[in-house]
Amino acid sequence: VAQNLCRGMADEIDIRQSKGGRVSAADVKFDETVGQLEDILISTEFQQLLDGFMSENCEPFEDVEENKLEYTDIFKRYTDMIESHLDRALQSRIKGFKMAEFLSLLPSRAGQISEEILDLLQSFGDFVAFKELMLDFKKSQSAMDTDVGGFGLVVTSVGRS
């Protein structure tokens, strides 16, 4: 996947050059940042971070219209965790990376980022999407518990003497 993303970024640079456009250092830096961001978002480490958070925090969520006050605190911790992780990961991969600088470029360069990545980034700050994510995770956890526990199976180690 990472190779395809890099190839896609190289193609974008080639297209800009073939259209007579100059590729500035800022263009290259932005493209590099987006590529690194994509790699982070699809990484096993990031997925494990999200899964761990949801596993620890999904229990209070209920599929009702009214939202509990505690959802706000959980959502704040969720967004803080994601922002912090992305910032640290990008800083470790890109020398001199500054999240505020990157975020200030996003509105004017939104067309240079895949729609899927933009949607994903926007979903991290969307409470309704967050609540749906937590409910879906809770349902999947409940289904797994039912599937495994529904058969009354107990696995016991049999030692050989």
Tab-separated table of N, CA, C and O in Angstrom, residues 1-6 34-48 50 85-86 93 114 116-117 120 124:
chain	number	residue	atom	x	y	z
A	1	VAL	N	0.827	-1.189	0.000
A	1	VAL	CA	0.000	0.000	0.000
A	1	VAL	C	0.871	1.253	0.000
A	1	VAL	O	0.626	2.185	-0.750
A	2	ALA	N	1.893	1.253	0.853
A	2	ALA	CA	2.772	2.417	0.928
A	2	ALA	C	3.447	2.677	-0.411
A	2	ALA	O	3.596	3.837	-0.816
A	3	GLN	N	3.830	1.605	-1.124
A	3	GLN	CA	4.463	1.784	-2.428
A	3	GLN	C	3.493	2.422	-3.414
A	3	GLN	O	3.876	3.296	-4.186
A	4	ASN	N	2.226	2.001	-3.364
A	4	ASN	CA	1.221	2.593	-4.244
A	4	ASN	C	1.010	4.065	-3.933
A	4	ASN	O	0.848	4.880	-4.841
A	5	LEU	N	0.997	4.417	-2.643
A	5	LEU	CA	0.836	5.812	-2.261
A	5	LEU	C	2.008	6.644	-2.757
A	5	LEU	O	1.832	7.740	-3.276
A	6	CYS	N	3.226	6.119	-2.596
A	6	CYS	CA	4.416	6.842	-3.059
A	6	CYS	C	4.382	6.996	-4.571
A	6	CYS	O	4.701	8.055	-5.095
A	34	VAL	N	1.634	14.142	3.667
A	34	VAL	CA	0.410	13.391	3.378
A	34	VAL	C	0.730	11.896	3.245
A	34	VAL	O	0.004	11.050	3.773
A	35	GLY	N	1.814	11.575	2.572
A	35	GLY	CA	2.207	10.171	2.431
A	35	GLY	C	2.501	9.522	3.772
A	35	GLY	O	2.071	8.390	4.034
A	36	GLN	N	3.210	10.239	4.629
A	36	GLN	CA	3.508	9.711	5.963
A	36	GLN	C	2.232	9.571	6.789
A	36	GLN	O	2.050	8.591	7.509
A	37	LEU	N	1.341	10.549	6.674
A	37	LEU	CA	0.072	10.505	7.384
A	37	LEU	C	-0.740	9.281	6.952
A	37	LEU	O	-1.294	8.558	7.794
A	38	GLU	N	-0.787	9.032	5.660
A	38	GLU	CA	-1.500	7.854	5.150
A	38	GLU	C	-0.897	6.566	5.716
A	38	GLU	O	-1.633	5.666	6.134
A	39	ASP	N	0.425	6.495	5.740
A	39	ASP	CA	1.091	5.303	6.298
A	39	ASP	C	0.733	5.109	7.773
A	39	ASP	O	0.513	3.985	8.219
A	40	ILE	N	0.671	6.192	8.523
A	40	ILE	CA	0.339	6.117	9.951
A	40	ILE	C	-1.100	5.646	10.127
A	40	ILE	O	-1.380	4.773	10.953
A	41	LEU	N	-2.006	6.211	9.339
A	41	LEU	CA	-3.428	5.884	9.482
A	41	LEU	C	-3.747	4.427	9.150
A	41	LEU	O	-4.693	3.862	9.691
A	42	ILE	N	-2.960	3.827	8.261
A	42	ILE	CA	-3.228	2.432	7.892
A	42	ILE	C	-2.369	1.444	8.683
A	42	ILE	O	-2.488	0.244	8.486
A	43	SER	N	-1.569	1.959	9.589
A	43	SER	CA	-0.659	1.094	10.335
A	43	SER	C	-1.391	0.233	11.368
A	43	SER	O	-2.440	0.624	11.900
A	44	THR	N	-0.827	-0.906	11.654
A	44	THR	CA	-1.350	-1.799	12.685
A	44	THR	C	-1.310	-1.099	14.040
A	44	THR	O	-2.250	-1.230	14.835
A	45	GLU	N	-0.253	-0.354	14.284
A	45	GLU	CA	-0.112	0.358	15.563
A	45	GLU	C	-1.288	1.307	15.792
A	45	GLU	O	-1.860	1.361	16.883
A	46	PHE	N	-1.662	2.066	14.763
A	46	PHE	CA	-2.762	3.014	14.901
A	46	PHE	C	-4.080	2.269	15.116
A	46	PHE	O	-4.890	2.653	15.962
A	47	GLN	N	-4.302	1.192	14.378
A	47	GLN	CA	-5.535	0.419	14.544
A	47	GLN	C	-5.619	-0.176	15.939
A	47	GLN	O	-6.680	-0.178	16.558
A	48	GLN	N	-4.489	-0.647	16.463
A	48	GLN	CA	-4.473	-1.194	17.817
A	48	GLN	C	-4.768	-0.103	18.851
A	48	GLN	O	-5.447	-0.352	19.853
A	50	LEU	N	-6.683	2.558	18.358
A	50	LEU	CA	-8.122	2.808	18.294
A	50	LEU	C	-8.912	1.670	18.943
A	50	LEU	O	-9.835	1.911	19.735
A	85	HIS	N	-1.176	11.260	18.956
A	85	HIS	CA	-0.496	10.163	18.258
A	85	HIS	C	-0.032	10.601	16.870
A	85	HIS	O	1.122	10.351	16.499
A	86	LEU	N	-0.921	11.237	16.117
A	86	LEU	CA	-0.556	11.672	14.763
A	86	LEU	C	0.575	12.686	14.803
A	86	LEU	O	1.512	12.621	13.999
A	93	ARG	N	8.844	11.114	11.984
A	93	ARG	CA	9.121	10.730	10.595
A	93	ARG	C	9.595	11.895	9.722
A	93	ARG	O	10.239	11.671	8.702
A	114	SER	N	-6.358	12.526	-0.844
A	114	SER	CA	-7.453	11.645	-1.252
A	114	SER	C	-8.685	11.938	-0.402
A	114	SER	O	-8.587	12.267	0.784
A	116	GLU	N	-10.785	9.884	0.735
A	116	GLU	CA	-10.896	8.920	1.843
A	116	GLU	C	-10.131	9.396	3.073
A	116	GLU	O	-10.613	9.288	4.199
A	117	ILE	N	-8.928	9.919	2.845
A	117	ILE	CA	-8.111	10.403	3.969
A	117	ILE	C	-8.766	11.635	4.596
A	117	ILE	O	-8.845	11.747	5.822
A	120	LEU	N	-11.703	10.550	6.630
A	120	LEU	CA	-11.254	9.902	7.856
A	120	LEU	C	-10.794	10.938	8.881
A	120	LEU	O	-11.179	10.889	10.052
A	124	PHE	N	-12.672	11.994	12.743
A	124	PHE	CA	-12.074	11.967	14.074
A	124	PHE	C	-12.610	13.086	14.967
A	124	PHE	O	-12.607	12.965	16.180
